[in-house]
Amino acid sequence: MAAGVPAPYSVPESLVELLARHDPERAEQVRRLRGVPPPDAVLVLGGAERAVGRLTASLAAEVPARLRCAPAEVSARQARLAETGAAVWVFGAEALPPPAHWARLAALAGQVDEVHLAVAGAGPAGAGLVNALRGRLAEVVPRLADAPLYPLADGPDRLVAVLARPADQPGYRNALRIVETGLAMAQGRREVRARHAARRELVTGRALDREGAELTAGLRELAVESRRLRTDLAELRRASSVELAGALRTLRDDARLRLGQADRAGRASFPEQFRAAATELAGRVADRTEGRWAGAARSIGGPGWPRPELPVVALPGRSNRFRLDERIMLLVGVSSVLGLGRQLLSSMAGAASALGGVAVPAAVGVCVGVAWWLARSRRVAADRARLGRWTSEVLADLHTALEAMLTERALAAERQLVPLLDRQVEARRDALSAKRGEHDRLTRRVAARRAELSATDGQCLDELASARAELSGLLTAPTQLADRAELAG
């Protein structure tokens, strides 16, 4: 036994216990190796099955160890790795092995410390294939990336010479290799977990930040909710007032046009028609007003209001008598016409002598006709003036009544909706504040858990890295395997 080499199967118990925490099955496998004889078999396998058979036959006469050959797909149990002191993997000379063969080689190298690599035949790929094999080995089994690749096309002599010299303590080194592989895989899993945890931390942090920003924005929005309702109500009141003024102007202009064109029958029917139009306008304004306030109430779940009572438009009194001022104006007009008639008769003295007894009746008839026309015109003007005054009075009363209705509705809406909205805002504020508090608690829990996991991952990674460094020192301890490597070189 070489100096400085531990006793057989004396893997430090601390390393086995560390492996048991991360990979109990592999740790149990290491413990079982302590009770079995040292492995003394050489396993030859690979994808190039013919080359595997020929190499096994060549080694049979020269290598004192037991020889076994198997296809690349052989399972770990069938390969009886506990009895394997050394393994030879034979690559084909045509192309790279499939992924399943690479996985099988990685699993083999994880349990058998001494693994030799051979290439069957020269093959057309040549140096390019060798370079490709080494590149793939660096990815799959990094420890074998620089191992010798024995070309079987030159004969198996060099490989036979290496395997013919017995290795020192292969069982111990296989146990070390199993522990090192298990710890390496545990370290890889922990590193992946740490990376995933960092990504989850980033995603979770962003989600929590978004939720916190939304809650803060919601609380700020609630602060202006009541003011916004009052502004909306004032805007509704203003819009209703503007619409009412426009409708009244339209009704007034239409009434003036109708009255100016109406004959005697039209003037007689004008009050009924105007009252119907005014009543329709009042109903339309009331409907629009109720629709607007009802919409504002529905937006916050408030109550509705009954339709307001519409103002009554009274018809003007019927009178066939002129007012005093109208009679005075009519008498003044007739007197003026009669005066003009006398002047006409006096100026027509010469014509009267020529006409004889017909002149005076003709002049009187002209004066009477003019007086009748004047009286009729004055009556039409008086009717239109009277109806115009009545129309203006109706429009003024209607405007006052409808404005009062709008004001009443606006005040009722503010009295009922603003306190209701304030209560709703307070309830939503309480709910948002509760959510904000829960969000803050969750954020603290997430941060604490993240710090705990980060510390755990860091501690495990440090522990695994230290253990692998210790294993690296044990695996590189001087044994006859170093002599065999020099012989291979």
PDB file of C-alpha atoms in Angstrom, residues 38-195:
ATOM      1  CA  PRO A  38     -12.741  -4.887  -3.337  1.00  0.00           C
ATOM      2  CA  PRO A  39     -13.873  -4.714  -6.988  1.00  0.00           C
ATOM      3  CA  ASP A  40     -11.651  -6.694  -9.387  1.00  0.00           C
ATOM      4  CA  ALA A  41     -13.537  -6.636 -12.696  1.00  0.00           C
ATOM      5  CA  VAL A  42     -12.927  -4.613 -15.855  1.00  0.00           C
ATOM      6  CA  LEU A  43     -16.131  -3.594 -17.632  1.00  0.00           C
ATOM      7  CA  VAL A  44     -15.903  -2.963 -21.368  1.00  0.00           C
ATOM      8  CA  LEU A  45     -18.921  -1.315 -22.978  1.00  0.00           C
ATOM      9  CA  GLY A  46     -19.925   1.327 -25.480  1.00  0.00           C
ATOM     10  CA  GLY A  47     -21.913   1.962 -28.613  1.00  0.00           C
ATOM     11  CA  ALA A  48     -19.444   0.186 -30.928  1.00  0.00           C
ATOM     12  CA  GLU A  49     -20.522  -3.341 -29.939  1.00  0.00           C
ATOM     13  CA  ARG A  50     -18.215  -5.224 -32.361  1.00  0.00           C
ATOM     14  CA  ALA A  51     -15.248  -3.232 -31.169  1.00  0.00           C
ATOM     15  CA  VAL A  52     -16.302  -3.911 -27.574  1.00  0.00           C
ATOM     16  CA  GLY A  53     -16.257  -7.667 -28.258  1.00  0.00           C
ATOM     17  CA  ARG A  54     -12.909  -7.616 -30.033  1.00  0.00           C
ATOM     18  CA  LEU A  55     -11.316  -5.488 -27.319  1.00  0.00           C
ATOM     19  CA  THR A  56     -12.629  -7.792 -24.606  1.00  0.00           C
ATOM     20  CA  ALA A  57     -11.125 -10.789 -26.419  1.00  0.00           C
ATOM     21  CA  SER A  58      -7.756  -9.003 -26.742  1.00  0.00           C
ATOM     22  CA  LEU A  59      -7.735  -8.075 -23.066  1.00  0.00           C
ATOM     23  CA  ALA A  60      -8.703 -11.567 -21.869  1.00  0.00           C
ATOM     24  CA  ALA A  61      -5.229 -13.020 -22.338  1.00  0.00           C
ATOM     25  CA  GLU A  62      -3.301 -10.037 -20.954  1.00  0.00           C
ATOM     26  CA  VAL A  63      -5.347  -8.489 -18.135  1.00  0.00           C
ATOM     27  CA  PRO A  64      -5.463 -10.507 -14.926  1.00  0.00           C
ATOM     28  CA  ALA A  65      -8.733  -8.955 -13.752  1.00  0.00           C
ATOM     29  CA  ARG A  66     -12.080 -10.431 -14.591  1.00  0.00           C
ATOM     30  CA  LEU A  67     -13.427  -9.086 -17.857  1.00  0.00           C
ATOM     31  CA  ARG A  68     -17.059  -8.306 -18.695  1.00  0.00           C
ATOM     32  CA  CYS A  69     -18.489  -6.676 -21.772  1.00  0.00           C
ATOM     33  CA  ALA A  70     -21.917  -5.078 -22.143  1.00  0.00           C
ATOM     34  CA  PRO A  71     -23.834  -2.850 -24.539  1.00  0.00           C
ATOM     35  CA  ALA A  72     -24.045   0.854 -23.852  1.00  0.00           C
ATOM     36  CA  GLU A  73     -27.681   0.535 -22.739  1.00  0.00           C
ATOM     37  CA  VAL A  74     -26.879  -1.827 -19.850  1.00  0.00           C
ATOM     38  CA  SER A  75     -28.397  -0.754 -16.527  1.00  0.00           C
ATOM     39  CA  ALA A  76     -26.329  -0.057 -13.410  1.00  0.00           C
ATOM     40  CA  ARG A  77     -27.618  -3.227 -11.715  1.00  0.00           C
ATOM     41  CA  GLN A  78     -26.880  -5.415 -14.731  1.00  0.00           C
ATOM     42  CA  ALA A  79     -23.418  -3.909 -15.037  1.00  0.00           C
ATOM     43  CA  ARG A  80     -22.699  -4.862 -11.386  1.00  0.00           C
ATOM     44  CA  LEU A  81     -20.742  -1.691 -10.796  1.00  0.00           C
ATOM     45  CA  ALA A  82     -19.966  -2.681  -7.212  1.00  0.00           C
ATOM     46  CA  GLU A  83     -17.672  -5.347  -8.678  1.00  0.00           C
ATOM     47  CA  THR A  84     -16.114  -3.021 -11.277  1.00  0.00           C
ATOM     48  CA  GLY A  85     -12.640  -1.720 -10.542  1.00  0.00           C
ATOM     49  CA  ALA A  86     -12.108  -0.139 -13.977  1.00  0.00           C
ATOM     50  CA  ALA A  87     -14.246   0.570 -17.051  1.00  0.00           C
ATOM     51  CA  VAL A  88     -13.471   1.060 -20.715  1.00  0.00           C
ATOM     52  CA  TRP A  89     -15.891   2.980 -22.919  1.00  0.00           C
ATOM     53  CA  VAL A  90     -15.500   2.380 -26.653  1.00  0.00           C
ATOM     54  CA  PHE A  91     -16.693   5.111 -29.003  1.00  0.00           C
ATOM     55  CA  GLY A  92     -17.633   4.355 -32.573  1.00  0.00           C
ATOM     56  CA  ALA A  93     -15.440   5.744 -35.339  1.00  0.00           C
ATOM     57  CA  GLU A  94     -18.243   7.141 -37.484  1.00  0.00           C
ATOM     58  CA  ALA A  95     -20.120   9.771 -35.455  1.00  0.00           C
ATOM     59  CA  LEU A  96     -20.833  11.075 -31.977  1.00  0.00           C
ATOM     60  CA  PRO A  97     -22.920   8.812 -29.703  1.00  0.00           C
ATOM     61  CA  PRO A  98     -26.606   9.592 -29.163  1.00  0.00           C
ATOM     62  CA  PRO A  99     -27.690  11.502 -26.027  1.00  0.00           C
ATOM     63  CA  ALA A 100     -28.721   8.284 -24.220  1.00  0.00           C
ATOM     64  CA  HIS A 101     -25.161   6.904 -24.531  1.00  0.00           C
ATOM     65  CA  TRP A 102     -23.692  10.142 -23.164  1.00  0.00           C
ATOM     66  CA  ALA A 103     -26.057   9.944 -20.174  1.00  0.00           C
ATOM     67  CA  ARG A 104     -25.022   6.337 -19.572  1.00  0.00           C
ATOM     68  CA  LEU A 105     -21.314   7.283 -19.714  1.00  0.00           C
ATOM     69  CA  ALA A 106     -21.895  10.128 -17.233  1.00  0.00           C
ATOM     70  CA  ALA A 107     -23.685   7.749 -14.840  1.00  0.00           C
ATOM     71  CA  LEU A 108     -20.849   5.200 -15.175  1.00  0.00           C
ATOM     72  CA  ALA A 109     -18.169   7.827 -14.523  1.00  0.00           C
ATOM     73  CA  GLY A 110     -20.109   8.918 -11.455  1.00  0.00           C
ATOM     74  CA  GLN A 111     -19.658   5.512  -9.792  1.00  0.00           C
ATOM     75  CA  VAL A 112     -16.390   4.128 -11.176  1.00  0.00           C
ATOM     76  CA  ASP A 113     -13.306   6.206 -10.612  1.00  0.00           C
ATOM     77  CA  GLU A 114     -11.063   4.567 -13.226  1.00  0.00           C
ATOM     78  CA  VAL A 115     -12.633   5.061 -16.674  1.00  0.00           C
ATOM     79  CA  HIS A 116     -10.643   4.679 -19.903  1.00  0.00           C
ATOM     80  CA  LEU A 117     -11.786   5.864 -23.335  1.00  0.00           C
ATOM     81  CA  ALA A 118     -11.125   4.175 -26.660  1.00  0.00           C
ATOM     82  CA  VAL A 119     -12.097   4.863 -30.286  1.00  0.00           C
ATOM     83  CA  ALA A 120     -12.907   1.932 -32.555  1.00  0.00           C
ATOM     84  CA  GLY A 121     -11.018   2.007 -35.838  1.00  0.00           C
ATOM     85  CA  ALA A 122      -9.646   4.956 -37.748  1.00  0.00           C
ATOM     86  CA  GLY A 123     -12.924   6.066 -39.373  1.00  0.00           C
ATOM     87  CA  PRO A 124     -13.319   8.807 -41.978  1.00  0.00           C
ATOM     88  CA  ALA A 125     -13.891  11.490 -39.347  1.00  0.00           C
ATOM     89  CA  GLY A 126     -10.351  11.238 -37.944  1.00  0.00           C
ATOM     90  CA  ALA A 127      -9.124  14.176 -35.896  1.00  0.00           C
ATOM     91  CA  GLY A 128     -12.416  16.018 -36.301  1.00  0.00           C
ATOM     92  CA  LEU A 129     -14.254  13.258 -34.450  1.00  0.00           C
ATOM     93  CA  VAL A 130     -11.654  13.253 -31.662  1.00  0.00           C
ATOM     94  CA  ASN A 131     -12.051  17.012 -31.210  1.00  0.00           C
ATOM     95  CA  ALA A 132     -15.836  16.670 -31.202  1.00  0.00           C
ATOM     96  CA  LEU A 133     -15.620  13.880 -28.604  1.00  0.00           C
ATOM     97  CA  ARG A 134     -13.435  15.975 -26.335  1.00  0.00           C
ATOM     98  CA  GLY A 135     -15.768  18.943 -26.629  1.00  0.00           C
ATOM     99  CA  ARG A 136     -18.770  16.820 -25.729  1.00  0.00           C
ATOM    100  CA  LEU A 137     -16.847  15.175 -22.865  1.00  0.00           C
ATOM    101  CA  ALA A 138     -16.107  18.619 -21.439  1.00  0.00           C
ATOM    102  CA  GLU A 139     -19.851  19.215 -21.257  1.00  0.00           C
ATOM    103  CA  VAL A 140     -21.026  15.820 -20.016  1.00  0.00           C
ATOM    104  CA  VAL A 141     -18.095  14.383 -17.979  1.00  0.00           C
ATOM    105  CA  PRO A 142     -15.653  17.250 -17.413  1.00  0.00           C
ATOM    106  CA  ARG A 143     -13.163  15.091 -15.487  1.00  0.00           C
ATOM    107  CA  LEU A 144     -12.648  12.915 -18.582  1.00  0.00           C
ATOM    108  CA  ALA A 145     -12.257  15.776 -21.040  1.00  0.00           C
ATOM    109  CA  ASP A 146      -8.450  15.446 -21.030  1.00  0.00           C
ATOM    110  CA  ALA A 147      -8.283  11.673 -20.524  1.00  0.00           C
ATOM    111  CA  PRO A 148      -6.358   9.678 -23.176  1.00  0.00           C
ATOM    112  CA  LEU A 149      -8.382   8.463 -26.168  1.00  0.00           C
ATOM    113  CA  TYR A 150      -6.882   5.096 -27.198  1.00  0.00           C
ATOM    114  CA  PRO A 151      -7.272   4.501 -30.952  1.00  0.00           C
ATOM    115  CA  LEU A 152      -8.010   0.787 -31.350  1.00  0.00           C
ATOM    116  CA  ALA A 153      -7.025   1.004 -35.000  1.00  0.00           C
ATOM    117  CA  ASP A 154      -3.404   1.076 -33.768  1.00  0.00           C
ATOM    118  CA  GLY A 155      -4.026  -1.990 -31.618  1.00  0.00           C
ATOM    119  CA  PRO A 156      -4.948  -2.379 -27.958  1.00  0.00           C
ATOM    120  CA  ASP A 157      -1.393  -2.665 -26.645  1.00  0.00           C
ATOM    121  CA  ARG A 158      -1.256   0.633 -24.769  1.00  0.00           C
ATOM    122  CA  LEU A 159      -4.678   0.081 -23.199  1.00  0.00           C
ATOM    123  CA  VAL A 160      -3.694  -3.511 -22.289  1.00  0.00           C
ATOM    124  CA  ALA A 161      -0.509  -2.246 -20.600  1.00  0.00           C
ATOM    125  CA  VAL A 162      -2.512   0.239 -18.496  1.00  0.00           C
ATOM    126  CA  LEU A 163      -5.116  -2.279 -17.407  1.00  0.00           C
ATOM    127  CA  ALA A 164      -2.576  -5.047 -16.771  1.00  0.00           C
ATOM    128  CA  ARG A 165      -1.119  -3.200 -13.779  1.00  0.00           C
ATOM    129  CA  PRO A 166      -3.496  -3.495 -10.829  1.00  0.00           C
ATOM    130  CA  ALA A 167      -4.887  -0.312  -9.345  1.00  0.00           C
ATOM    131  CA  ASP A 168      -4.530   0.482  -5.653  1.00  0.00           C
ATOM    132  CA  GLN A 169      -7.739   0.484  -3.583  1.00  0.00           C
ATOM    133  CA  PRO A 170     -10.301   0.781  -6.429  1.00  0.00           C
ATOM    134  CA  GLY A 171     -13.204   0.241  -4.039  1.00  0.00           C
ATOM    135  CA  TYR A 172     -12.146   3.169  -1.870  1.00  0.00           C
ATOM    136  CA  ARG A 173     -11.721   5.408  -4.874  1.00  0.00           C
ATOM    137  CA  ASN A 174     -15.080   4.318  -6.310  1.00  0.00           C
ATOM    138  CA  ALA A 175     -16.690   5.231  -3.007  1.00  0.00           C
ATOM    139  CA  LEU A 176     -14.992   8.630  -3.116  1.00  0.00           C
ATOM    140  CA  ARG A 177     -16.196   9.082  -6.683  1.00  0.00           C
ATOM    141  CA  ILE A 178     -19.781   8.237  -5.708  1.00  0.00           C
ATOM    142  CA  VAL A 179     -19.655  10.761  -2.873  1.00  0.00           C
ATOM    143  CA  GLU A 180     -18.093  13.406  -5.101  1.00  0.00           C
ATOM    144  CA  THR A 181     -20.692  12.821  -7.824  1.00  0.00           C
ATOM    145  CA  GLY A 182     -23.544  12.988  -5.336  1.00  0.00           C
ATOM    146  CA  LEU A 183     -22.240  16.194  -3.785  1.00  0.00           C
ATOM    147  CA  ALA A 184     -21.649  17.726  -7.220  1.00  0.00           C
ATOM    148  CA  MET A 185     -25.212  16.926  -8.254  1.00  0.00           C
ATOM    149  CA  ALA A 186     -26.523  18.315  -4.935  1.00  0.00           C
ATOM    150  CA  GLN A 187     -24.499  21.477  -5.462  1.00  0.00           C
ATOM    151  CA  GLY A 188     -25.880  21.807  -8.993  1.00  0.00           C
ATOM    152  CA  ARG A 189     -29.440  21.368  -7.744  1.00  0.00           C
ATOM    153  CA  ARG A 190     -28.882  23.925  -5.013  1.00  0.00           C
ATOM    154  CA  GLU A 191     -27.436  26.401  -7.500  1.00  0.00           C
ATOM    155  CA  VAL A 192     -30.415  25.894  -9.805  1.00  0.00           C
ATOM    156  CA  ARG A 193     -32.731  26.346  -6.847  1.00  0.00           C
ATOM    157  CA  ALA A 194     -30.934  29.552  -5.882  1.00  0.00           C
ATOM    158  CA  ARG A 195     -31.249  30.887  -9.441  1.00  0.00           C
TER     159      ARG A 195
END
